[in-house]
Amino acid sequence: MKHALYGLVVIAATATVAMAAETAPTDVKFEDGAVGASLGPAGDAANGRKVFANRKLGNCLACHVNSDLAEQPFHGEVGPPLDGVADRWSEAELRGIVVNAKNLFEGTIMPAFYISEGYNRPLKDFAGTPVLTAQEVEDVVAYLMTLKEQ
Amino acid sequence: MRLTKISAMAFAALIAGAGVATADESAELSIEGKTIPTRAEAPAYLENIDEVISGWVYRSDETQTLQADDFDNPAFVFVDTGADLFAEADGSAGKSCKDCHENVEDFAGLTTTLPRVNEAGELETLTDLVNECRTERMGAEPWKYSGTQMTAVTALIGLQSRGMPVNVAVDGPAAPFWEKGKELYYTRVGQLDLACANCHEDNYGNMIRADRLSQGQINGFPTYRLKNAKLNSVHGRFKGCMTNVRATPYKEGSDEFEALELYVASRGNGLAIETPSVRN
């Protein structure tokens, strides 16, 4: 119990530090579905790879095939395969897609990962919060930028 | 497009590698020598779907097989419990269901028409009917919506209609309930902002992580799930799907879920009742 609490304090502290330089979900500026400016934190592709696969975080594998994560079983087929996705989209576009894909793909099933309002009846624990933190979004974007085939 | 193709192959290899049991979508369901159709022409009011398809079609070979034999179907343990409960006196009137309904077989056809609007103008489900008998005629406590007793007895009653086509009324007095259910079906909810239709209309047949999406039909309910080794109610399933998209679910037995149940049942009009079905 003591350890768990300690862990929480550390996370909370890191979050506060990081938040100072972060763009809040409601302040993200879109241009043609893309988000040019970083949300603040520098992206860490290795962690982005983990966020991508984690069922409680990105869970991107729920809908996308990604050969780079072949060691993970069960890749979904709801969205397009993401192999070589960085050849098709710029970093700004990829950030836009992760933050809120609905701006680029109207009516898409793909959830917005960095909005804090505009959804109905959220479970209490998720109300007013985005699925991913600014750091996690940047990590995922950095990771997506590594998915090149050319 | 080239890339998509290569990835699709990689995906197939992944599936094979992980040893995922793939569904045989052309398999035919035959139980005790009787063929049960698992596909039907979609009713005209389904604008985006031509064929309605049972969830059985999308399950793995192993799960499909379990439902094809009543002896192997784990739901039948609960159906037997249902039969015991059906004959057990309870409440201040000292009566059992059997005292008024001598042959449970007489319920054949009932679940094909439920939910329906009663004379008082209320939408009623099988669960409502059972609890009405308990409170009004037996002087007994109502059973919990998804409790073992309720799911056991509704499975027993549903079984009597197995093989008969779903045929709920959507017009007349049912129309306003149906409209309300339809609206719920297409309304996005939760932090993930998804509607039933996003998964069960736009993506049935597709894998979503480890699960193959079906049309989300309810012709097999209550359904035995290998995941929790018990019978699961319709509203319990709705609740689960809403929670998965991080939405606050409506209450089991609520007006919202009853309207949604009518609408979802109507999306399966023409499909055969499969109660009690087996799912993962």
CSV table of C-alpha atoms in Angstrom, one decimal, chain A residues 5-147:
chain,number,residue,atom,x,y,z
A,5,LEU,CA,0.8,5.6,-2.8
A,6,TYR,CA,4.4,6.6,-3.3
A,7,GLY,CA,4.1,5.7,-6.9
A,8,LEU,CA,1.0,7.9,-7.2
A,9,VAL,CA,2.7,10.9,-5.7
A,10,VAL,CA,5.6,10.6,-8.1
A,11,ILE,CA,3.2,10.3,-11.1
A,12,ALA,CA,1.3,13.3,-9.9
A,13,ALA,CA,4.4,15.3,-9.5
A,14,THR,CA,5.7,14.5,-13.0
A,15,ALA,CA,2.4,15.3,-14.4
A,16,THR,CA,2.4,18.8,-12.9
A,17,VAL,CA,5.8,19.5,-14.1
A,18,ALA,CA,5.0,18.4,-17.6
A,19,MET,CA,1.6,20.2,-17.7
A,20,ALA,CA,3.2,23.6,-17.5
A,21,ALA,CA,4.4,23.3,-21.0
A,22,GLU,CA,1.5,21.5,-22.5
A,23,THR,CA,-1.2,22.5,-24.8
A,24,ALA,CA,-4.6,21.8,-23.2
A,25,PRO,CA,-7.0,19.6,-25.3
A,26,THR,CA,-9.3,22.6,-25.9
A,27,ASP,CA,-6.4,24.8,-27.1
A,28,VAL,CA,-5.1,22.5,-29.9
A,29,LYS,CA,-5.1,24.3,-33.2
A,30,PHE,CA,-6.1,22.4,-36.3
A,31,GLU,CA,-5.4,23.3,-40.0
A,32,ASP,CA,-6.9,21.0,-42.6
A,33,GLY,CA,-7.1,18.2,-40.0
A,34,ALA,CA,-3.4,18.6,-39.1
A,35,VAL,CA,-1.8,19.9,-35.9
A,36,GLY,CA,1.6,21.5,-36.8
A,37,ALA,CA,2.8,22.4,-33.3
A,38,SER,CA,3.9,19.8,-30.8
A,39,LEU,CA,1.6,19.5,-27.8
A,40,GLY,CA,4.7,20.4,-25.7
A,41,PRO,CA,6.6,17.3,-24.5
A,42,ALA,CA,9.2,15.8,-26.8
A,43,GLY,CA,8.0,12.5,-28.2
A,44,ASP,CA,9.6,9.2,-27.2
A,45,ALA,CA,9.0,6.6,-29.9
A,46,ALA,CA,9.9,3.6,-27.8
A,47,ASN,CA,7.3,4.6,-25.2
A,48,GLY,CA,4.9,5.4,-28.1
A,49,ARG,CA,5.2,1.8,-29.3
A,50,LYS,CA,4.0,0.7,-25.8
A,51,VAL,CA,1.2,3.2,-25.7
A,52,PHE,CA,0.1,2.0,-29.1
A,53,ALA,CA,-0.3,-1.6,-28.0
A,54,ASN,CA,-1.5,-1.0,-24.4
A,55,ARG,CA,-5.2,-1.9,-24.2
A,56,LYS,CA,-5.8,0.7,-21.5
A,57,LEU,CA,-4.0,3.5,-23.4
A,58,GLY,CA,-3.9,3.8,-27.2
A,59,ASN,CA,-5.2,0.3,-27.9
A,60,CYS,CA,-4.5,1.2,-31.5
A,61,LEU,CA,-4.1,-2.5,-32.3
A,62,ALA,CA,-7.8,-3.0,-31.5
A,63,CYS,CA,-8.5,-1.5,-35.0
A,64,HIS,CA,-5.2,-1.5,-36.9
A,65,VAL,CA,-2.8,-4.1,-38.2
A,66,ASN,CA,0.8,-3.1,-37.5
A,67,SER,CA,3.6,-5.5,-38.6
A,68,ASP,CA,6.1,-3.7,-36.4
A,69,LEU,CA,4.2,-5.2,-33.4
A,70,ALA,CA,4.1,-8.7,-34.8
A,71,GLU,CA,5.0,-10.1,-31.4
A,72,GLN,CA,1.6,-8.9,-30.1
A,73,PRO,CA,-1.3,-11.2,-30.9
A,74,PHE,CA,-4.6,-9.9,-32.2
A,75,HIS,CA,-4.5,-6.9,-34.6
A,76,GLY,CA,-7.9,-5.5,-35.5
A,77,GLU,CA,-9.2,-4.9,-39.0
A,78,VAL,CA,-11.5,-2.0,-38.4
A,79,GLY,CA,-9.1,0.6,-39.6
A,80,PRO,CA,-6.4,0.5,-42.4
A,81,PRO,CA,-3.1,-1.3,-41.7
A,82,LEU,CA,-0.5,1.3,-40.4
A,83,ASP,CA,2.6,-0.2,-42.1
A,84,GLY,CA,4.4,2.6,-43.8
A,85,VAL,CA,2.0,5.2,-42.4
A,86,ALA,CA,4.8,7.8,-42.2
A,87,ASP,CA,5.3,7.6,-46.0
A,88,ARG,CA,1.6,8.6,-46.4
A,89,TRP,CA,1.2,11.3,-43.8
A,90,SER,CA,3.3,14.1,-42.4
A,91,GLU,CA,4.0,14.5,-38.7
A,92,ALA,CA,1.5,17.3,-38.4
A,93,GLU,CA,-1.2,15.2,-40.1
A,94,LEU,CA,-0.4,12.2,-37.9
A,95,ARG,CA,-0.7,14.4,-34.8
A,96,GLY,CA,-4.0,15.7,-36.0
A,97,ILE,CA,-5.3,12.1,-36.6
A,98,VAL,CA,-4.3,11.0,-33.1
A,99,VAL,CA,-5.6,14.1,-31.4
A,100,ASN,CA,-9.0,14.0,-33.2
A,101,ALA,CA,-9.2,12.0,-36.4
A,102,LYS,CA,-12.8,13.3,-37.0
A,103,ASN,CA,-11.3,16.6,-38.4
A,104,LEU,CA,-9.7,14.7,-41.2
A,105,PHE,CA,-12.0,11.7,-41.6
A,106,GLU,CA,-15.5,12.9,-41.2
A,107,GLY,CA,-17.7,10.5,-39.2
A,108,THR,CA,-14.9,8.1,-38.5
A,109,ILE,CA,-15.2,5.4,-35.9
A,110,MET,CA,-11.6,6.2,-34.8
A,111,PRO,CA,-11.9,7.8,-31.3
A,112,ALA,CA,-10.3,11.2,-30.6
A,113,PHE,CA,-7.4,10.6,-28.2
A,114,TYR,CA,-6.9,14.2,-27.0
A,115,ILE,CA,-10.2,15.9,-26.4
A,116,SER,CA,-11.7,16.6,-23.0
A,117,GLU,CA,-15.3,17.5,-24.0
A,118,GLY,CA,-17.8,16.9,-26.7
A,119,TYR,CA,-18.6,13.3,-25.8
A,120,ASN,CA,-21.8,12.1,-24.1
A,121,ARG,CA,-22.3,10.1,-20.9
A,122,PRO,CA,-18.7,9.3,-20.2
A,123,LEU,CA,-18.0,7.0,-17.3
A,124,LYS,CA,-17.3,9.2,-14.2
A,125,ASP,CA,-13.6,8.4,-14.1
A,126,PHE,CA,-13.1,9.5,-17.7
A,127,ALA,CA,-15.3,12.7,-17.7
A,128,GLY,CA,-13.5,15.8,-18.8
A,129,THR,CA,-10.2,14.0,-19.6
A,130,PRO,CA,-8.7,12.9,-22.8
A,131,VAL,CA,-7.8,9.2,-23.5
A,132,LEU,CA,-4.1,10.0,-23.7
A,133,THR,CA,-1.9,12.7,-22.1
A,134,ALA,CA,-0.1,15.2,-24.2
A,135,GLN,CA,3.1,13.3,-23.6
A,136,GLU,CA,1.5,10.0,-24.7
A,137,VAL,CA,0.2,11.6,-27.9
A,138,GLU,CA,3.6,13.0,-28.7
A,139,ASP,CA,5.1,9.5,-28.0
A,140,VAL,CA,2.6,7.8,-30.3
A,141,VAL,CA,3.3,10.4,-33.0
A,142,ALA,CA,7.0,9.9,-32.7
A,143,TYR,CA,6.4,6.2,-33.0
A,144,LEU,CA,4.2,6.5,-36.0
A,145,MET,CA,6.9,8.5,-37.7
A,146,THR,CA,9.2,5.4,-37.5
A,147,LEU,CA,6.7,3.4,-39.5
